[in-house]
């Protein structure tokens, strides 16, 4: 079951960061968030905002070369796991990263199509940008999959 939770227009990188700050309030342990969009769409900027709001320890940056980074978020709070799945080709490869999905908030850049067998519930954030490069405007569609996201207000 897929439900479009929101369609948003983001005009600046600062607004993308602010969206991350707001979204973090909705997230809980076990949540899987997939970020899709072209290079430079703002996936990492959004994740930095989420990390800041969650109190993530350490620099939240693209984990391109290490594939995944786990950030503690303090006593009694779920960790933030930030994954760059660009070089992964299957859900099995994502699962092989040995991520503690049930006890973490996991954000996967380039993760579309990699959730089979991992969870029945995830949030997908699709980001489209102005391909002319004339503006910083991004169009976002937030779609919830599964019971976890039914009725969630963003």
Backbone as a chain_set.jsonl record, in Angstrom:
{"seq": "XXXXXXXXXXXXXXXXXXXXXXXXXXXXXXXXXXXXXXXXXXXXXXXXXXXXXXXXXXXXXXXXXXXXXXXXXXXXXXXXXXXXXXXXXXXXXXXXXXXXXXXXXXXXXXXXXXXXXXXXXXXXXXXXXXXXXXXXXXXXXXXXXXXXXXXXXX", "coords": {"N": [[0.837, -1.176, 0.0], [0.735, 2.082, -0.986], [1.043, 5.482, -0.126], [0.773, 8.806, -0.952], [2.213, 11.199, 0.924], [3.001, 13.84, 0.959], [3.578, 16.616, -1.239], [6.072, 18.735, -2.107], [7.618, 21.927, -2.636], [10.848, 22.977, -2.699], [12.981, 25.632, -2.321], [15.595, 26.448, -1.738], [18.892, 25.361, -0.596], [18.972, 25.744, 2.164], [16.278, 25.565, 2.882], [15.888, 22.877, 2.329], [17.478, 21.702, 4.273], [16.078, 22.608, 6.534], [13.691, 21.219, 6.146], [14.588, 18.64, 6.678], [15.098, 18.939, 9.43], [12.467, 19.198, 10.372], [11.269, 16.779, 9.505], [12.569, 14.851, 11.03], [11.275, 14.756, 13.482], [9.18, 13.041, 13.087], [10.243, 10.555, 12.721], [11.159, 7.263, 13.903], [12.652, 4.541, 15.76], [13.44, 1.829, 13.662], [12.493, 2.881, 11.319], [12.794, 3.18, 7.817], [14.118, 5.122, 5.354], [14.086, 6.08, 2.071], [15.978, 7.856, -0.238], [15.686, 9.326, -3.307], [16.976, 10.644, -6.312], [18.712, 12.819, -8.615], [22.333, 13.356, -8.856], [23.437, 15.934, -6.75], [20.919, 16.705, -5.941], [20.158, 17.188, -3.337], [20.035, 15.26, -1.387], [21.918, 14.553, 0.636], [22.054, 16.962, 2.015], [19.459, 17.118, 3.049], [19.583, 14.869, 4.724], [21.551, 15.718, 6.526], [20.14, 17.697, 7.934], [18.182, 16.097, 9.171], [19.87, 14.509, 10.745], [20.984, 16.488, 12.426], [18.715, 17.326, 13.883], [18.12, 14.958, 15.205], [20.23, 14.758, 16.894], [22.593, 13.594, 16.085], [25.833, 12.265, 16.424], [28.916, 13.359, 15.255], [30.107, 14.131, 11.921], [27.66, 14.386, 9.541], [27.823, 13.211, 6.533], [28.077, 12.425, 3.015], [28.228, 8.955, 2.632], [29.739, 7.774, 0.55], [32.175, 6.352, -0.073], [32.488, 4.551, 2.012], [30.134, 3.239, 2.162], [28.23, 2.961, 4.335], [27.422, 4.788, 7.283], [27.229, 4.902, 10.764], [25.661, 6.813, 13.155], [25.681, 7.638, 16.458], [23.044, 8.809, 18.498], [22.811, 9.654, 21.029], [22.097, 8.803, 24.471], [19.644, 6.342, 24.903], [18.355, 6.88, 22.522], [17.491, 6.088, 19.115], [20.025, 5.04, 16.791], [21.318, 6.854, 13.954], [21.547, 5.699, 10.766], [23.284, 6.12, 7.865], [23.255, 5.507, 4.542], [24.871, 5.026, 1.44], [23.775, 3.782, -1.37], [24.536, 3.65, -3.982], [26.408, 2.042, -5.313], [25.418, -0.471, -4.849], [23.6, -3.374, -5.871], [21.428, -4.907, -5.213], [18.806, -5.938, -2.881], [19.827, -7.852, -1.213], [22.545, -7.189, -1.063], [22.365, -4.775, 0.316], [21.298, -5.74, 2.703], [23.484, -7.269, 3.491], [25.152, -5.406, 4.627], [24.775, -5.475, 7.277], [23.125, -3.898, 8.958], [21.487, -2.609, 11.798], [18.489, -2.568, 11.479], [15.927, -2.65, 12.938], [16.459, -1.161, 15.266], [17.339, 1.301, 14.541], [17.256, 4.471, 12.802], [17.168, 4.523, 9.505], [18.608, 5.862, 6.681], [18.68, 5.739, 3.263], [20.424, 6.634, 0.552], [19.942, 6.575, -2.942], [18.415, 4.245, -2.865], [16.172, 3.095, -4.054], [14.197, 0.316, -4.916], [15.592, -1.474, -3.377], [14.492, -2.627, -1.111], [13.266, -5.084, -0.852], [12.41, -7.803, 1.113], [13.593, -6.691, 3.316], [11.999, -4.87, 4.722], [8.503, -4.172, 5.158], [7.6, -1.68, 5.313], [8.303, 1.618, 4.466], [9.576, 4.924, 3.845], [9.622, 6.839, 1.009], [11.426, 9.374, -0.495], [11.303, 11.295, -3.166], [13.265, 13.312, -5.154], [13.307, 15.896, -7.394], [15.142, 18.021, -9.492], [15.781, 21.277, -10.936], [16.776, 20.848, -14.078], [18.081, 22.573, -15.76], [19.808, 24.053, -14.343], [19.418, 26.632, -13.664], [18.102, 27.38, -11.374], [17.697, 26.743, -7.835], [15.539, 25.253, -7.172], [13.681, 22.513, -5.957], [11.543, 19.764, -6.445], [9.629, 17.743, -4.421], [8.374, 14.521, -3.644], [6.818, 12.763, -1.203], [6.346, 9.552, -0.281], [4.664, 7.115, 1.471], [5.043, 3.712, 2.336], [3.367, 0.821, 3.327], [1.938, -0.152, 6.548], [3.048, 1.405, 8.635], [3.248, 4.017, 7.701], [0.695, 4.802, 7.104], [-1.676, 7.23, 7.508], [0.155, 9.005, 8.623], [1.148, 12.304, 9.177], [2.755, 14.778, 7.357]], "CA": [[0.0, 0.0, 0.0], [1.506, 3.324, -1.089], [0.272, 6.687, 0.124], [1.514, 10.063, -1.087], [2.047, 11.96, 2.16], [3.206, 15.268, 0.709], [4.297, 17.111, -2.408], [6.658, 19.981, -1.621], [8.579, 22.678, -3.437], [11.936, 23.492, -1.874], [13.63, 26.627, -3.184], [16.999, 26.69, -1.412], [19.495, 24.327, 0.257], [18.592, 26.002, 3.551], [14.94, 25.007, 3.062], [16.036, 21.419, 2.336], [17.984, 21.406, 5.613], [14.95, 22.843, 7.449], [12.772, 20.089, 5.985], [15.189, 17.551, 7.445], [14.856, 19.202, 10.849], [11.053, 18.921, 10.647], [10.968, 15.362, 9.294], [13.156, 14.039, 12.105], [10.296, 14.628, 14.566], [8.257, 11.964, 12.725], [10.954, 9.291, 12.623], [11.346, 6.448, 15.1], [13.452, 3.336, 15.535], [12.862, 0.906, 12.695], [12.108, 3.56, 10.081], [13.672, 3.144, 6.657], [13.814, 6.242, 4.476], [14.824, 6.009, 0.813], [16.097, 9.132, -0.929], [16.016, 9.152, -4.718], [17.135, 11.893, -7.048], [20.007, 12.899, -9.299], [23.449, 13.981, -8.146], [23.225, 17.342, -6.437], [19.506, 16.98, -5.682], [19.983, 17.632, -1.957], [19.827, 14.101, -0.514], [22.782, 14.65, 1.814], [21.629, 18.158, 2.751], [18.28, 16.7, 3.798], [20.042, 13.953, 5.769], [22.234, 16.524, 7.559], [19.098, 18.3, 8.761], [17.622, 15.027, 9.992], [20.891, 14.171, 11.735], [21.081, 17.573, 13.409], [17.534, 17.282, 14.757], [18.183, 13.752, 16.029], [21.384, 14.836, 17.786], [23.617, 12.673, 15.586], [27.203, 12.602, 16.791], [29.816, 13.251, 14.11], [29.75, 14.829, 10.697], [26.773, 13.652, 8.646], [28.244, 13.495, 5.163], [27.801, 11.313, 2.121], [29.091, 7.801, 2.897], [29.99, 7.174, -0.755], [33.289, 5.414, -0.129], [32.374, 3.538, 3.061], [28.787, 2.712, 1.951], [27.309, 3.249, 5.442], [27.953, 5.366, 8.521], [26.287, 4.872, 11.874], [25.842, 7.941, 14.068], [24.968, 7.573, 17.724], [22.244, 10.025, 18.719], [22.709, 9.891, 22.464], [21.523, 7.795, 25.364], [18.233, 6.006, 24.784], [17.791, 7.277, 21.23], [17.977, 5.215, 18.038], [21.126, 5.536, 15.963], [21.041, 7.232, 12.567], [22.409, 5.004, 9.818], [23.251, 6.819, 6.576], [23.786, 4.579, 3.553], [24.925, 5.404, 0.028], [23.598, 2.499, -2.051], [24.783, 3.838, -5.41], [27.168, 0.912, -5.869], [24.756, -1.732, -4.526], [22.715, -3.775, -6.97], [20.303, -5.726, -4.773], [18.441, -5.874, -1.47], [20.748, -8.741, -0.495], [23.778, -6.432, -0.781], [22.036, -3.839, 1.392], [21.175, -6.556, 3.909], [24.834, -7.705, 3.856], [25.842, -4.357, 5.388], [24.547, -5.821, 8.68], [22.548, -2.733, 9.634], [20.492, -2.925, 12.823], [17.296, -1.85, 11.024], [14.863, -2.447, 13.938], [16.834, -0.238, 16.34], [17.951, 2.492, 13.938], [16.589, 5.221, 11.745], [18.083, 4.259, 8.399], [18.396, 6.657, 5.477], [19.422, 5.134, 2.162], [20.474, 7.365, -0.713], [19.974, 5.676, -4.097], [17.921, 2.971, -2.371], [14.955, 2.619, -4.718], [14.254, -1.061, -5.371], [16.458, -2.293, -2.533], [13.847, -2.925, 0.165], [12.681, -6.432, -0.853], [12.848, -8.694, 2.175], [14.144, -5.96, 4.463], [10.869, -4.334, 5.474], [7.27, -3.917, 4.409], [7.263, -0.282, 5.564], [9.369, 2.584, 4.25], [9.23, 6.24, 3.302], [10.457, 7.212, -0.13], [11.425, 10.798, -0.811], [11.82, 11.497, -4.517], [13.666, 14.708, -5.334], [13.604, 16.32, -8.769], [15.69, 19.381, -9.504], [15.782, 22.012, -12.204], [17.886, 20.3, -14.866], [18.779, 23.627, -16.5], [20.803, 24.644, -13.458], [19.114, 28.059, -13.486], [17.561, 27.657, -10.042], [17.92, 25.735, -6.797], [14.236, 24.689, -6.847], [13.51, 21.058, -5.938], [10.187, 19.261, -6.237], [9.714, 16.518, -3.647], [7.193, 13.709, -3.396], [7.044, 11.864, -0.078], [5.389, 8.455, -0.387], [4.795, 6.1, 2.503], [4.688, 2.347, 1.971], [3.091, -0.033, 4.465], [1.079, 0.323, 7.635], [3.719, 2.418, 9.453], [3.071, 5.363, 7.159], [-0.727, 5.101, 6.923], [-2.173, 8.26, 8.406], [1.206, 9.9, 9.116], [1.033, 13.649, 8.618], [4.056, 15.435, 7.181]], "C": [[0.887, 1.246, 0.0], [0.576, 4.512, -0.906], [1.164, 7.903, -0.059], [1.187, 10.91, 0.138], [2.19, 13.454, 1.952], [3.877, 15.469, -0.638], [4.762, 18.508, -2.028], [7.547, 20.616, -2.67], [9.582, 23.285, -2.478], [12.775, 24.408, -2.756], [15.111, 26.847, -2.918], [17.572, 25.505, -0.627], [19.123, 24.507, 1.732], [17.198, 25.437, 3.841], [14.99, 23.48, 3.094], [16.514, 20.973, 3.719], [16.855, 21.543, 6.643], [13.923, 21.717, 7.358], [13.296, 18.881, 6.76], [14.956, 17.711, 8.936], [13.425, 18.841, 11.229], [10.725, 17.431, 10.529], [11.456, 14.496, 10.444], [12.173, 13.818, 13.242], [9.327, 13.466, 14.326], [8.923, 10.598, 12.842], [11.126, 8.608, 13.972], [12.188, 5.233, 14.743], [12.711, 2.389, 14.607], [12.479, 1.545, 11.377], [13.208, 3.445, 9.036], [13.207, 4.229, 5.711], [14.701, 6.119, 3.247], [14.807, 7.377, 0.158], [16.503, 8.866, -2.367], [16.061, 10.513, -5.383], [18.518, 11.934, -7.655], [21.102, 13.465, -8.402], [23.136, 15.451, -7.921], [21.784, 17.704, -6.127], [19.253, 17.496, -4.268], [19.76, 16.496, -0.97], [20.658, 14.207, 0.764], [22.431, 15.88, 2.641], [20.411, 17.839, 3.614], [18.684, 15.812, 4.97], [20.776, 14.702, 6.879], [21.219, 17.172, 8.489], [18.467, 17.285, 9.695], [18.597, 14.677, 11.112], [21.018, 15.228, 12.819], [19.92, 17.497, 14.396], [17.551, 16.062, 15.674], [19.329, 13.782, 17.03], [22.504, 13.893, 17.387], [25.011, 13.179, 15.95], [28.093, 12.371, 15.577], [29.261, 13.978, 12.902], [28.865, 13.943, 9.824], [27.125, 14.091, 7.233], [27.979, 12.267, 4.31], [28.771, 10.157, 2.381], [29.479, 7.055, 1.616], [31.064, 6.101, -0.732], [33.225, 4.323, 0.93], [31.029, 2.819, 3.008], [27.815, 3.063, 3.073], [28.062, 3.823, 6.628], [26.856, 5.299, 9.569], [26.65, 5.993, 12.83], [25.024, 7.687, 15.33], [24.212, 8.887, 17.892], [22.008, 10.275, 20.2], [21.966, 8.784, 23.189], [20.028, 7.593, 25.131], [17.581, 6.378, 23.464], [18.317, 6.341, 20.146], [19.119, 5.875, 17.277], [20.58, 5.969, 14.603], [22.048, 6.496, 11.697], [22.197, 5.661, 8.463], [23.984, 5.957, 5.556], [23.798, 5.232, 2.179], [24.916, 4.099, -0.763], [23.887, 2.583, -3.547], [25.474, 2.634, -6.047], [26.559, -0.447, -5.534], [23.769, -2.089, -5.636], [21.519, -4.597, -6.518], [20.013, -5.5, -3.293], [19.373, -6.751, -0.641], [22.041, -8.014, -0.152], [23.544, -5.397, 0.311], [21.948, -4.595, 2.708], [22.545, -7.026, 4.408], [25.611, -6.654, 4.642], [25.636, -4.532, 6.893], [24.076, -4.622, 9.501], [21.5, -3.217, 10.633], [19.213, -2.137, 12.511], [16.26, -1.635, 12.128], [15.181, -1.39, 14.99], [17.454, 1.056, 15.835], [16.947, 3.231, 13.081], [17.57, 5.167, 10.585], [17.675, 5.059, 7.179], [19.292, 6.104, 4.389], [19.306, 6.019, 0.925], [20.618, 6.344, -1.828], [19.402, 4.31, -3.742], [16.694, 2.409, -3.057], [15.157, 1.197, -5.242], [15.077, -1.983, -4.498], [15.816, -2.709, -1.212], [13.268, -4.332, 0.246], [13.278, -7.298, 0.244], [13.408, -7.994, 3.393], [13.02, -5.442, 5.346], [9.666, -4.196, 4.549], [6.878, -2.453, 4.495], [8.468, 0.608, 5.306], [8.783, 3.882, 3.724], [10.183, 6.517, 2.163], [10.298, 8.7, -0.384], [12.101, 10.95, -2.162], [12.076, 12.987, -4.711], [13.99, 14.939, -6.806], [14.129, 17.742, -8.705], [15.583, 19.986, -10.896], [17.006, 21.567, -12.996], [18.632, 21.361, -15.683], [19.89, 24.239, -15.67], [20.552, 26.118, -13.188], [18.557, 28.399, -12.114], [17.905, 26.508, -9.108], [16.626, 24.997, -6.45], [14.253, 23.169, -6.975], [12.032, 20.761, -5.733], [10.315, 17.91, -5.552], [8.355, 15.845, -3.566], [7.568, 12.723, -2.303], [5.944, 10.807, -0.096], [5.688, 7.431, 0.694], [4.3, 4.759, 2.003], [4.478, 1.544, 3.242], [2.291, 0.656, 5.563], [1.725, 1.437, 8.469], [3.387, 3.823, 8.989], [1.621, 5.738, 6.892], [-1.153, 6.134, 7.958], [-1.117, 9.18, 8.984], [1.07, 11.244, 8.406], [2.407, 14.31, 8.552], [3.815, 16.854, 6.714]], "O": [[1.701, 1.428, 0.905], [-0.526, 4.551, -1.452], [2.196, 8.023, 0.602], [0.037, 11.289, 0.359], [1.583, 14.249, 2.669], [4.632, 14.621, -1.114], [3.953, 19.364, -1.67], [8.153, 19.927, -3.49], [9.216, 24.017, -1.559], [13.229, 23.997, -3.824], [15.818, 27.378, -3.775], [16.812, 24.726, -0.052], [18.978, 23.526, 2.461], [16.961, 24.894, 4.92], [14.212, 22.855, 3.815], [16.018, 19.989, 4.268], [16.701, 20.691, 7.518], [13.351, 21.309, 8.369], [12.527, 18.183, 7.421], [14.652, 16.741, 9.631], [13.191, 18.248, 12.282], [9.991, 16.886, 11.353], [10.811, 13.506, 10.791], [12.233, 12.784, 13.907], [8.72, 12.965, 15.272], [8.242, 9.592, 13.04], [11.223, 9.248, 15.019], [12.408, 4.938, 13.569], [11.507, 2.176, 14.748], [12.171, 0.843, 10.414], [14.393, 3.592, 9.335], [12.043, 4.258, 5.311], [15.925, 6.059, 3.363], [13.75, 7.991, 0.014], [17.54, 8.254, -2.622], [15.285, 11.412, -5.058], [19.399, 11.172, -7.257], [20.827, 13.987, -7.321], [22.625, 16.128, -8.813], [21.45, 18.887, -6.056], [18.25, 18.165, -4.021], [19.342, 16.735, 0.163], [20.144, 13.972, 1.858], [22.509, 15.829, 3.869], [20.343, 18.244, 4.774], [18.184, 15.982, 6.082], [20.636, 14.355, 8.052], [21.417, 17.194, 9.704], [18.24, 17.57, 10.871], [18.21, 14.563, 12.275], [21.145, 14.901, 13.999], [20.123, 17.594, 15.606], [17.052, 16.125, 16.798], [19.4, 12.931, 17.918], [23.277, 13.442, 18.233], [25.32, 14.361, 15.801], [28.033, 11.317, 14.945], [28.098, 14.383, 12.873], [29.286, 12.861, 9.414], [26.776, 15.187, 6.796], [27.69, 11.191, 4.833], [29.987, 10.347, 2.355], [29.538, 5.825, 1.613], [30.878, 5.036, -1.32], [33.843, 3.271, 0.766], [30.82, 1.866, 3.759], [26.675, 3.43, 2.791], [29.179, 3.41, 6.94], [25.695, 5.602, 9.291], [27.797, 6.112, 13.261], [23.804, 7.537, 15.262], [24.687, 9.945, 17.478], [21.106, 11.024, 20.576], [21.3, 7.948, 22.579], [19.249, 8.546, 25.157], [16.372, 6.207, 23.304], [19.445, 5.855, 20.233], [19.173, 7.097, 17.137], [19.525, 5.511, 14.164], [23.257, 6.65, 11.869], [21.071, 5.748, 7.973], [25.181, 5.705, 5.688], [22.845, 5.912, 1.8], [25.924, 3.395, -0.822], [23.521, 1.679, -4.298], [25.164, 2.254, -7.176], [27.126, -1.477, -5.899], [23.178, -1.207, -6.26], [20.676, -4.955, -7.339], [20.834, -4.959, -2.552], [19.674, -6.426, 0.508], [22.582, -8.202, 0.938], [24.422, -5.162, 1.142], [22.47, -4.135, 3.723], [22.746, -7.167, 5.614], [26.626, -6.975, 5.26], [26.248, -3.823, 7.692], [24.572, -4.372, 10.599], [20.723, -4.126, 10.341], [18.895, -1.162, 13.192], [15.748, -0.523, 12.252], [14.266, -0.783, 15.548], [18.027, 1.82, 16.611], [15.919, 2.681, 12.686], [18.674, 5.704, 10.673], [16.546, 4.955, 6.7], [20.507, 6.007, 4.559], [18.235, 6.139, 0.329], [21.337, 5.355, -1.678], [19.867, 3.302, -4.274], [16.217, 1.34, -2.676], [16.144, 0.904, -5.917], [15.249, -3.155, -4.831], [16.522, -3.103, -0.284], [12.818, -4.741, 1.316], [14.49, -7.502, 0.302], [13.672, -8.64, 4.408], [13.079, -5.558, 6.57], [9.8, -4.115, 3.328], [5.934, -2.021, 3.832], [9.54, 0.379, 5.866], [7.656, 3.929, 3.231], [11.401, 6.441, 2.323], [9.184, 9.217, -0.476], [13.31, 10.759, -2.293], [11.201, 13.816, -4.458], [14.84, 14.26, -7.383], [13.617, 18.568, -7.95], [15.329, 19.297, -11.884], [18.139, 21.876, -12.625], [19.695, 21.081, -16.235], [20.804, 24.866, -16.205], [21.373, 26.784, -12.558], [18.537, 29.566, -11.723], [18.345, 25.443, -9.54], [16.617, 24.191, -5.52], [14.758, 22.612, -7.95], [11.355, 21.424, -4.947], [11.025, 17.029, -6.038], [7.324, 16.504, -3.438], [8.511, 11.945, -2.449], [4.763, 11.122, 0.054], [6.812, 6.943, 0.819], [3.271, 4.673, 1.332], [5.318, 1.577, 4.141], [2.013, 1.854, 5.515], [1.023, 2.321, 8.958], [3.258, 4.73, 9.812], [1.339, 6.869, 6.496], [-0.997, 5.915, 9.16], [-1.453, 10.065, 9.771], [0.898, 11.305, 7.188], [3.125, 14.391, 9.549], [4.768, 17.603, 6.499]]}, "num_chains": 1, "name": "protein.A"}
